[in-house]
Coordinates of N, CA and C in Angstrom, one line a residue:
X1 N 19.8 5.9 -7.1 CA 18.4 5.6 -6.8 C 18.3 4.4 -5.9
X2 N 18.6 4.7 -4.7 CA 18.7 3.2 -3.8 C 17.5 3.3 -3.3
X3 N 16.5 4.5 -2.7 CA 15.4 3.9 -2.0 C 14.0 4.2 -3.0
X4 N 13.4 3.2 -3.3 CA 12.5 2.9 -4.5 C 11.1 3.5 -4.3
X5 N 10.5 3.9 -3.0 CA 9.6 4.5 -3.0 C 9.8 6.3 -3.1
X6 N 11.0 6.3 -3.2 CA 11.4 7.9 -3.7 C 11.5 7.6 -5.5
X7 N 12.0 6.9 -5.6 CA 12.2 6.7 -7.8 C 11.5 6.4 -8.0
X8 N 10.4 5.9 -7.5 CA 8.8 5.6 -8.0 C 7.7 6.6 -8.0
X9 N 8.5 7.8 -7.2 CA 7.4 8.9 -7.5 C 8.2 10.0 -8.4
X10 N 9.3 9.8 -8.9 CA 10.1 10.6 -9.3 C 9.6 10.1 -11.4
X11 N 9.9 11.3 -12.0 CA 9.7 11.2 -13.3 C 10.7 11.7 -14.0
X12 N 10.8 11.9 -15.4 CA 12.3 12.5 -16.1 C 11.1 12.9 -17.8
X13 N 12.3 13.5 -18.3 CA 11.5 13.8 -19.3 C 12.5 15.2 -20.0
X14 N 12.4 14.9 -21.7 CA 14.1 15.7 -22.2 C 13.0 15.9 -23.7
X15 N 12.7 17.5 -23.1 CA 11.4 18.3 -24.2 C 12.3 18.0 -26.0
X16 N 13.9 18.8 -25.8 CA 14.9 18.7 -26.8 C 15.0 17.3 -28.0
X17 N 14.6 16.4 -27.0 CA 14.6 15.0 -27.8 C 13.7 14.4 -28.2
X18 N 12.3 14.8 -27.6 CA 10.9 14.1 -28.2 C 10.6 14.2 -29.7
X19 N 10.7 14.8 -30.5 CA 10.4 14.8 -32.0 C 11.1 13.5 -32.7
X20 N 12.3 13.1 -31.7 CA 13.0 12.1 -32.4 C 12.9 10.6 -31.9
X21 N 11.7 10.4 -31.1 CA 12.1 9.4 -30.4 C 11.0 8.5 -30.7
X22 N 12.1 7.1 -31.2 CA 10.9 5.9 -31.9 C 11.5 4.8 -30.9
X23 N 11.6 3.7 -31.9 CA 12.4 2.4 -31.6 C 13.4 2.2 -31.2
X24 N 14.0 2.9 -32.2 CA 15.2 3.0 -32.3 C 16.1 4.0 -31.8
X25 N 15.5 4.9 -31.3 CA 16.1 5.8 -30.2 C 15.9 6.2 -29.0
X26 N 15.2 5.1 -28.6 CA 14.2 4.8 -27.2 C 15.8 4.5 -26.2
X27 N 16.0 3.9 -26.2 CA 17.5 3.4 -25.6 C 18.2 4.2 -25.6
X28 N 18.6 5.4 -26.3 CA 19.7 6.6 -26.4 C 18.7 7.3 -25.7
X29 N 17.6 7.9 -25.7 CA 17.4 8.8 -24.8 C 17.0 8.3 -23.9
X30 N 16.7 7.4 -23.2 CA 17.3 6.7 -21.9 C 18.2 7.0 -21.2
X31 N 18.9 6.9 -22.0 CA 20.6 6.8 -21.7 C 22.0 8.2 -21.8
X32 N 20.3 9.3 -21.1 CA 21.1 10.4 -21.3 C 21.6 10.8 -19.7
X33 N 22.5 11.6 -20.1 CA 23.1 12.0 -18.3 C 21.9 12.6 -17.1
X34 N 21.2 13.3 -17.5 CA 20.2 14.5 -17.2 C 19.8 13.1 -16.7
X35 N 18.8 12.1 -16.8 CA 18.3 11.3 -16.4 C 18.6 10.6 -15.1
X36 N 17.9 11.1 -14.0 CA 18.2 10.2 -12.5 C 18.5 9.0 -12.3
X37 N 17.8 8.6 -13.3 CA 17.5 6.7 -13.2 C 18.6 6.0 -14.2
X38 N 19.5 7.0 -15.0 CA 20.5 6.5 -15.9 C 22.0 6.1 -14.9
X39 N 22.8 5.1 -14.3 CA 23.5 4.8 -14.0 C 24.6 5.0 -15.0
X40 N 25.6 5.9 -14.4 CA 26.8 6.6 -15.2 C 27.6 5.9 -15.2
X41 N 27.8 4.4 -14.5 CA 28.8 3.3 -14.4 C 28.2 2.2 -15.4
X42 N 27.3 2.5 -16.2 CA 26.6 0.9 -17.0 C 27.8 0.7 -18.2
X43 N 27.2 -0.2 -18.5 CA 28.2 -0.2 -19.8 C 27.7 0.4 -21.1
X44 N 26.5 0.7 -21.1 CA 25.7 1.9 -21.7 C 26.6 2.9 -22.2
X45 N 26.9 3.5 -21.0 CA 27.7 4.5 -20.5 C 29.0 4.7 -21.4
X46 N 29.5 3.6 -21.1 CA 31.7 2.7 -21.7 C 31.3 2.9 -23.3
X47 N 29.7 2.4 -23.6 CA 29.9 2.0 -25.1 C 29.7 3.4 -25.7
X48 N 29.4 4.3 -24.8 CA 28.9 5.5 -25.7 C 30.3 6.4 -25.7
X49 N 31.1 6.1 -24.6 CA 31.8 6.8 -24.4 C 33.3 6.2 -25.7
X50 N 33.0 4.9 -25.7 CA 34.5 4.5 -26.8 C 33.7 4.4 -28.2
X51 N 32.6 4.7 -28.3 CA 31.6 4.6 -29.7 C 31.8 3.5 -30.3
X52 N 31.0 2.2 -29.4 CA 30.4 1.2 -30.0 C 29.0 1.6 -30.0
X53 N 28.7 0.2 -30.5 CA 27.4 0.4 -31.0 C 26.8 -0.4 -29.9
X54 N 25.3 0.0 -29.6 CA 24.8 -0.9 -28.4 C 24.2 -2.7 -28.6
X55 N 24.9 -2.7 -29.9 CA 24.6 -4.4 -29.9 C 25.9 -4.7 -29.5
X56 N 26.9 -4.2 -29.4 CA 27.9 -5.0 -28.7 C 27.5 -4.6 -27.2
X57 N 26.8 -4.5 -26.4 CA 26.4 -4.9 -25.0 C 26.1 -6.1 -24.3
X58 N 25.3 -7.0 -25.5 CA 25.6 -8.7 -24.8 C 27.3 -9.2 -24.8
X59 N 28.1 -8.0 -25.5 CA 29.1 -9.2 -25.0 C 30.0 -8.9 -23.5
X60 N 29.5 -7.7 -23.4 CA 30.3 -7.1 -21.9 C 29.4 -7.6 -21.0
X61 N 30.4 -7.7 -19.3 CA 29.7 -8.0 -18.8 C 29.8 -6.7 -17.8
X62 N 28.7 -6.7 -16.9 CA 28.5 -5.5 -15.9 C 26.6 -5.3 -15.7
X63 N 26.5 -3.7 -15.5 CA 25.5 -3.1 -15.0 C 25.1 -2.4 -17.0
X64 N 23.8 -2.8 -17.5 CA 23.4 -2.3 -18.6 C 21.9 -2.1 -18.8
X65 N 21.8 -1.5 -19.4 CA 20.0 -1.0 -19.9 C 19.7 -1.7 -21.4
X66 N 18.6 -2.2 -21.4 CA 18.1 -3.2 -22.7 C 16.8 -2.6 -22.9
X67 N 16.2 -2.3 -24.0 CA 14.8 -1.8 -24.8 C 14.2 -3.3 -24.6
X68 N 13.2 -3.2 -24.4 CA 12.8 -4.7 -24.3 C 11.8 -4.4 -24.6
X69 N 10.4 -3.6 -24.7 CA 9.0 -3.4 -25.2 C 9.4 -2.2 -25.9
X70 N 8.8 -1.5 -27.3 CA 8.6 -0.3 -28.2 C 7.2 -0.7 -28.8
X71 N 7.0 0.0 -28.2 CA 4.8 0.0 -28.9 C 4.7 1.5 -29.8
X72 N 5.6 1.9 -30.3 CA 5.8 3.4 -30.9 C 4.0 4.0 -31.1
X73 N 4.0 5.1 -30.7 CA 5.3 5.9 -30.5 C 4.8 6.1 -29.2
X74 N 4.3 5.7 -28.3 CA 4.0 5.8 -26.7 C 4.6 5.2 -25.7
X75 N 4.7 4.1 -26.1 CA 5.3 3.1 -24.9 C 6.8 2.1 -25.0
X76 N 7.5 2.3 -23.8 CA 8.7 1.4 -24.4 C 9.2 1.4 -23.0
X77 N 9.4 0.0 -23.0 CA 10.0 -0.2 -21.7 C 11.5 -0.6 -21.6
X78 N 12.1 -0.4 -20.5 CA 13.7 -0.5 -20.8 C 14.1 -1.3 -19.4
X79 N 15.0 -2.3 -19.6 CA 15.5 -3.2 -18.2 C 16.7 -2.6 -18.0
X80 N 16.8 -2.6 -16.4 CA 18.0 -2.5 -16.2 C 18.6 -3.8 -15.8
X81 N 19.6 -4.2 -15.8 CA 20.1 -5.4 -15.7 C 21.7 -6.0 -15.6
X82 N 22.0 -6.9 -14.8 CA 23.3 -7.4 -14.7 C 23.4 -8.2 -15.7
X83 N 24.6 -8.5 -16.6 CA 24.8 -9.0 -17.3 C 25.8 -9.8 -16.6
X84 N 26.2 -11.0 -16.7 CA 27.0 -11.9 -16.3 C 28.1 -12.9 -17.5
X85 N 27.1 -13.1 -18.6 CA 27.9 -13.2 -19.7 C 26.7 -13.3 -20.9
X86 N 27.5 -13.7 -22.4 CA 26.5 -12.9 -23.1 C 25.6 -13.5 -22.9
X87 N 25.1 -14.6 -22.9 CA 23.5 -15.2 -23.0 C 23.0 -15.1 -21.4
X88 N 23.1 -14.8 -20.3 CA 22.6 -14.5 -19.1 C 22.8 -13.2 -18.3
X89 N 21.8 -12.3 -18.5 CA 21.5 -11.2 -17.3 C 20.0 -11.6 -16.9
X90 N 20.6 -10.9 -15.6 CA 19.7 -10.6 -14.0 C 18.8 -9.5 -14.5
X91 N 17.4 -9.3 -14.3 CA 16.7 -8.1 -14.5 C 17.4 -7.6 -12.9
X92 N 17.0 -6.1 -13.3 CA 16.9 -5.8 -11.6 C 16.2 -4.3 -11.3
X93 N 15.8 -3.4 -12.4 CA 14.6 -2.4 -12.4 C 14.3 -2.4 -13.6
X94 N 12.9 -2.4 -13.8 CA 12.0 -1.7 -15.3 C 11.7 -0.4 -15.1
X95 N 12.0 -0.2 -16.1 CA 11.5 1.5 -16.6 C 10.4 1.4 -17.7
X96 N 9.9 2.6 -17.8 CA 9.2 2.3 -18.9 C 8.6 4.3 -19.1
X97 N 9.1 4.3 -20.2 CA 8.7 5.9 -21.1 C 7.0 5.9 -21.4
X98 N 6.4 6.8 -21.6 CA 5.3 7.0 -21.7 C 4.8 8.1 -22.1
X99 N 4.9 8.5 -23.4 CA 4.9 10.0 -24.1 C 6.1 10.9 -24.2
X100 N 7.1 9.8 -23.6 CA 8.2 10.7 -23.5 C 9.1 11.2 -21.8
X101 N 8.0 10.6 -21.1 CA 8.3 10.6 -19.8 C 8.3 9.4 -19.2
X102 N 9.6 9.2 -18.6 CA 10.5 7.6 -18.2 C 10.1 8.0 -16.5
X103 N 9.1 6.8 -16.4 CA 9.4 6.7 -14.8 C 9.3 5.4 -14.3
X104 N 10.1 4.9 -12.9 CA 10.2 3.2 -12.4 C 9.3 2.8 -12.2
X105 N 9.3 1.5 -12.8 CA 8.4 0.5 -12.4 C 8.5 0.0 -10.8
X106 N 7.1 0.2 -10.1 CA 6.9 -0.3 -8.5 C 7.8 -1.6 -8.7
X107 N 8.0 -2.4 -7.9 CA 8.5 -3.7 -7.4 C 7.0 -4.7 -6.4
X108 N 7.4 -5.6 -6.3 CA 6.7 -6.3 -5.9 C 5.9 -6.0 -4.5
X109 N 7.4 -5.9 -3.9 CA 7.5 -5.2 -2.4 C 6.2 -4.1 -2.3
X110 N 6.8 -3.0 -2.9 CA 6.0 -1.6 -3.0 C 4.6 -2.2 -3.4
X111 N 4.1 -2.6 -4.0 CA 3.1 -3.0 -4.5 C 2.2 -3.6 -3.6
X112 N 2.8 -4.7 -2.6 CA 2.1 -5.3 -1.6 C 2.2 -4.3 -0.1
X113 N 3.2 -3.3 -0.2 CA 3.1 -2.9 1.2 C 2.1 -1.5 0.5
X114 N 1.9 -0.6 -0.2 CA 0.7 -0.2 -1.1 C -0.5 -0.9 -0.5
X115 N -1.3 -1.7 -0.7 CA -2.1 -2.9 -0.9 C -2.4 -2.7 0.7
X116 N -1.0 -3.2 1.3 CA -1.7 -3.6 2.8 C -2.0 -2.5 3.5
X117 N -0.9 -0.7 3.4 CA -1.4 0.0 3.7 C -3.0 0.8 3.6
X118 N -3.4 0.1 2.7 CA -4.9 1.2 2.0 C -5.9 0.5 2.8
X119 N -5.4 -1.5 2.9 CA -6.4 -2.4 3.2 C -6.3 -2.3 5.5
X120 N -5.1 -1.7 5.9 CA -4.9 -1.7 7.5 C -5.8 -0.2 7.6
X121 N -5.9 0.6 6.6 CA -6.5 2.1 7.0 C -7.8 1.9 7.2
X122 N -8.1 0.7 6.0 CA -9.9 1.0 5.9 C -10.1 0.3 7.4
X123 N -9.4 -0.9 7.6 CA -9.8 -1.6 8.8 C -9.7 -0.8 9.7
X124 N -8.9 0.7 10.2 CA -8.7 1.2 11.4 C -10.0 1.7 11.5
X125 N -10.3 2.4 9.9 CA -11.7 2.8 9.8 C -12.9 1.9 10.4
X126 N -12.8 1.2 10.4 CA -14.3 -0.1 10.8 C -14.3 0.0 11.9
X127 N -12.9 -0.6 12.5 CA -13.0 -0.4 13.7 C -13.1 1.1 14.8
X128 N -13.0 2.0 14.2 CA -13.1 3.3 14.5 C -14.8 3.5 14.9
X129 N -15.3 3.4 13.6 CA -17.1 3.3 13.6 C -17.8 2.1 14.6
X130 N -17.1 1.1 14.7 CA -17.8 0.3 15.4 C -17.6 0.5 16.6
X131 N -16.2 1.2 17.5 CA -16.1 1.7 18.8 C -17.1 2.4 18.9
X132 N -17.6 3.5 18.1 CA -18.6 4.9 18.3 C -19.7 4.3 18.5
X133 N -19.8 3.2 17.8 CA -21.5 2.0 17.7 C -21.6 2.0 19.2
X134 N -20.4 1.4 19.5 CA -20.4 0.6 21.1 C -21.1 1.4 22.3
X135 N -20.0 2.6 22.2 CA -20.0 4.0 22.7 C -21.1 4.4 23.0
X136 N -22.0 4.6 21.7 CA -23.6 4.7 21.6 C -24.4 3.9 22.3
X137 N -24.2 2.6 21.7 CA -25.4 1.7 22.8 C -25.1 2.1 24.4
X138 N -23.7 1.7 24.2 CA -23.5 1.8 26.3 C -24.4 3.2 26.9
X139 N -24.0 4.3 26.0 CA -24.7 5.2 26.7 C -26.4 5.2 26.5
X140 N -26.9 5.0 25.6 CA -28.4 4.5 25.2 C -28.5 3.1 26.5
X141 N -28.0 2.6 26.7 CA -28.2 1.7 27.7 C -28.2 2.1 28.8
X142 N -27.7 2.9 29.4 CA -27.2 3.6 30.8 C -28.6 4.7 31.2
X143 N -28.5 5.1 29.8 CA -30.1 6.6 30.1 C -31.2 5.0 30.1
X144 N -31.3 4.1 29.6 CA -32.7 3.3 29.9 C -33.0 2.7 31.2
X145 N -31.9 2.5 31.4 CA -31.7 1.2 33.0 C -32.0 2.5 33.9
X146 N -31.4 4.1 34.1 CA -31.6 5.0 34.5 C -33.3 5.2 34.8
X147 N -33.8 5.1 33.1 CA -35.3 4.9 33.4 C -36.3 3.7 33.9
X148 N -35.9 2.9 33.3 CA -36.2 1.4 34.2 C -35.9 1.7 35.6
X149 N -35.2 2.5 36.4 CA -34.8 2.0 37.5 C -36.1 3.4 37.9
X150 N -36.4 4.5 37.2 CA -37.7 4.9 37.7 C -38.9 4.6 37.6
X151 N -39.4 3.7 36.6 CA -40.3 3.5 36.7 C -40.5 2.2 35.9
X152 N -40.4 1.0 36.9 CA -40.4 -0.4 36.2 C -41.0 -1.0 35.4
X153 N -42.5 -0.4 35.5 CA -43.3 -1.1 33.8 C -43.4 -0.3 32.5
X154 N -42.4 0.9 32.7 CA -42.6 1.4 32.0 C -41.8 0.7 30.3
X155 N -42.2 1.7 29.4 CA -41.9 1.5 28.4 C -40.2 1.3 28.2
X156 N -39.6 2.3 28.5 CA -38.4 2.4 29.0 C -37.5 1.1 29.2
X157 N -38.1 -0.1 30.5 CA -38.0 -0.8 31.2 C -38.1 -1.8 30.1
X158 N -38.7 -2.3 29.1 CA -39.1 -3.2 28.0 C -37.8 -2.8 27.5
X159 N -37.6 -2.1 26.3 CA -36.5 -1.4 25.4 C -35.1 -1.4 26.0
X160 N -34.9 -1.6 27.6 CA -33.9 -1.4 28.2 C -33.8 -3.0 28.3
X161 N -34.3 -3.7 28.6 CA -34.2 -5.2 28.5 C -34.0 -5.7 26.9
X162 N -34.4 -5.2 25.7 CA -34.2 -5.4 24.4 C -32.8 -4.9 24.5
X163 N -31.9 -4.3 25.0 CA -31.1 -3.1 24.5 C -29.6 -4.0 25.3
X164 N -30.8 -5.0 26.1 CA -29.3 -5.2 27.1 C -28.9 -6.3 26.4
X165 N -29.7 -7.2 26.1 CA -30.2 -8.6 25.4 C -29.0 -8.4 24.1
X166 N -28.8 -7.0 23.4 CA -28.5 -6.9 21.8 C -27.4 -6.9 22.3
X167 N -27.0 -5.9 23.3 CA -25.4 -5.3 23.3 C -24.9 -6.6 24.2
X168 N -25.7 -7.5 24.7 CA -24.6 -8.6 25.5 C -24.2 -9.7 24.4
X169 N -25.4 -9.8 22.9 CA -25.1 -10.5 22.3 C -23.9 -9.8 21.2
X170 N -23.9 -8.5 20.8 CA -22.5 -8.2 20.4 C -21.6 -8.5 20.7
X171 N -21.3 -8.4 22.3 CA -20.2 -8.1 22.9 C -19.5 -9.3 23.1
X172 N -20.3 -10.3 23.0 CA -20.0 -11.9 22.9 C -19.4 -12.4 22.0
X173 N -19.8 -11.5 20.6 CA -19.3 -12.1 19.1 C -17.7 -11.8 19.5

């Protein structure tokens, strides 16, 4: 899972194991193969495979998965994390289950480039409608001065001097 706006729309989910899955098993089905977001190099992995038990995981060091929230029976979040020695690991993705379905937690990054894309769209949008505004006056301006230019006291000729008056003070802002 290296690029994060692809694992962040991706989900998992193992029908076979939901009847069993609390606190205490939140971490093992995690930590199954089928799962995209499970790293087959963790030590997760080493301990399942020489059958320790996952509290001897603070004392290895490497790539490992930690339960860190269980709100049973819906929610439970799982770190992924470097361990360096036993009392210090690096987070470096959250997960988090939700009925039974584990999917990645955004990042900070994604979150703000999210954010700016929704907030640059609406702006293209503004500026979109206010070109058409422009658009509009100029040609509303162009048919008056047209009529001002036939017939000077007309009504026309007033509205066309209101009209020039607005769009030069817009155009100023």
């Amino acid at each position: 899972m290296d690029n994060p706006s692809v694992s962040c729309s991706l989900s998992w989910r193992d029908e076979s194991f939901l009847p069993n899955l609390n606190a205490t098993t939140a971490l093992y089905y995690f930590c199954q193969l089928s799962n995209p977001f499970y790293d087959r190099t963790s030590n997760n992995e080493i301990a399942k495979m020489q059958r320790l038990d996952y509290s001897q995981l603070s004392t290895m060091v490497g790539l490992e998965y930690e339960l860190l929230v269980a709100q049973e029976p819906f929610l439970y979040v799982i770190c992924k994390q470097m361990r360096t020695s036993p009392t210090t690991a690096t987070p470096i993705t959250y997960y988090y289950i939700i009925s039974g379905t584990a999917y990645q937690c955004p990042d900070v990054y994604m979150l703000i480039r999210n954010k700016l894309t929704s907030a640059l769209y609406c702006l293209n949008q503004g500026f979109c409608k206010a070109e058409e505004y422009i658009k509009l006056k100029e040609s509303m301006k162009k048919n008056l001065i047209q009529q001002k230019q036939d017939d000077p006291g007309s009504v026309a000729a007033s509205m066309g001097n209101i009209i020039n008056s607005t769009v030069k003070e817009f155009s100023d802002q």
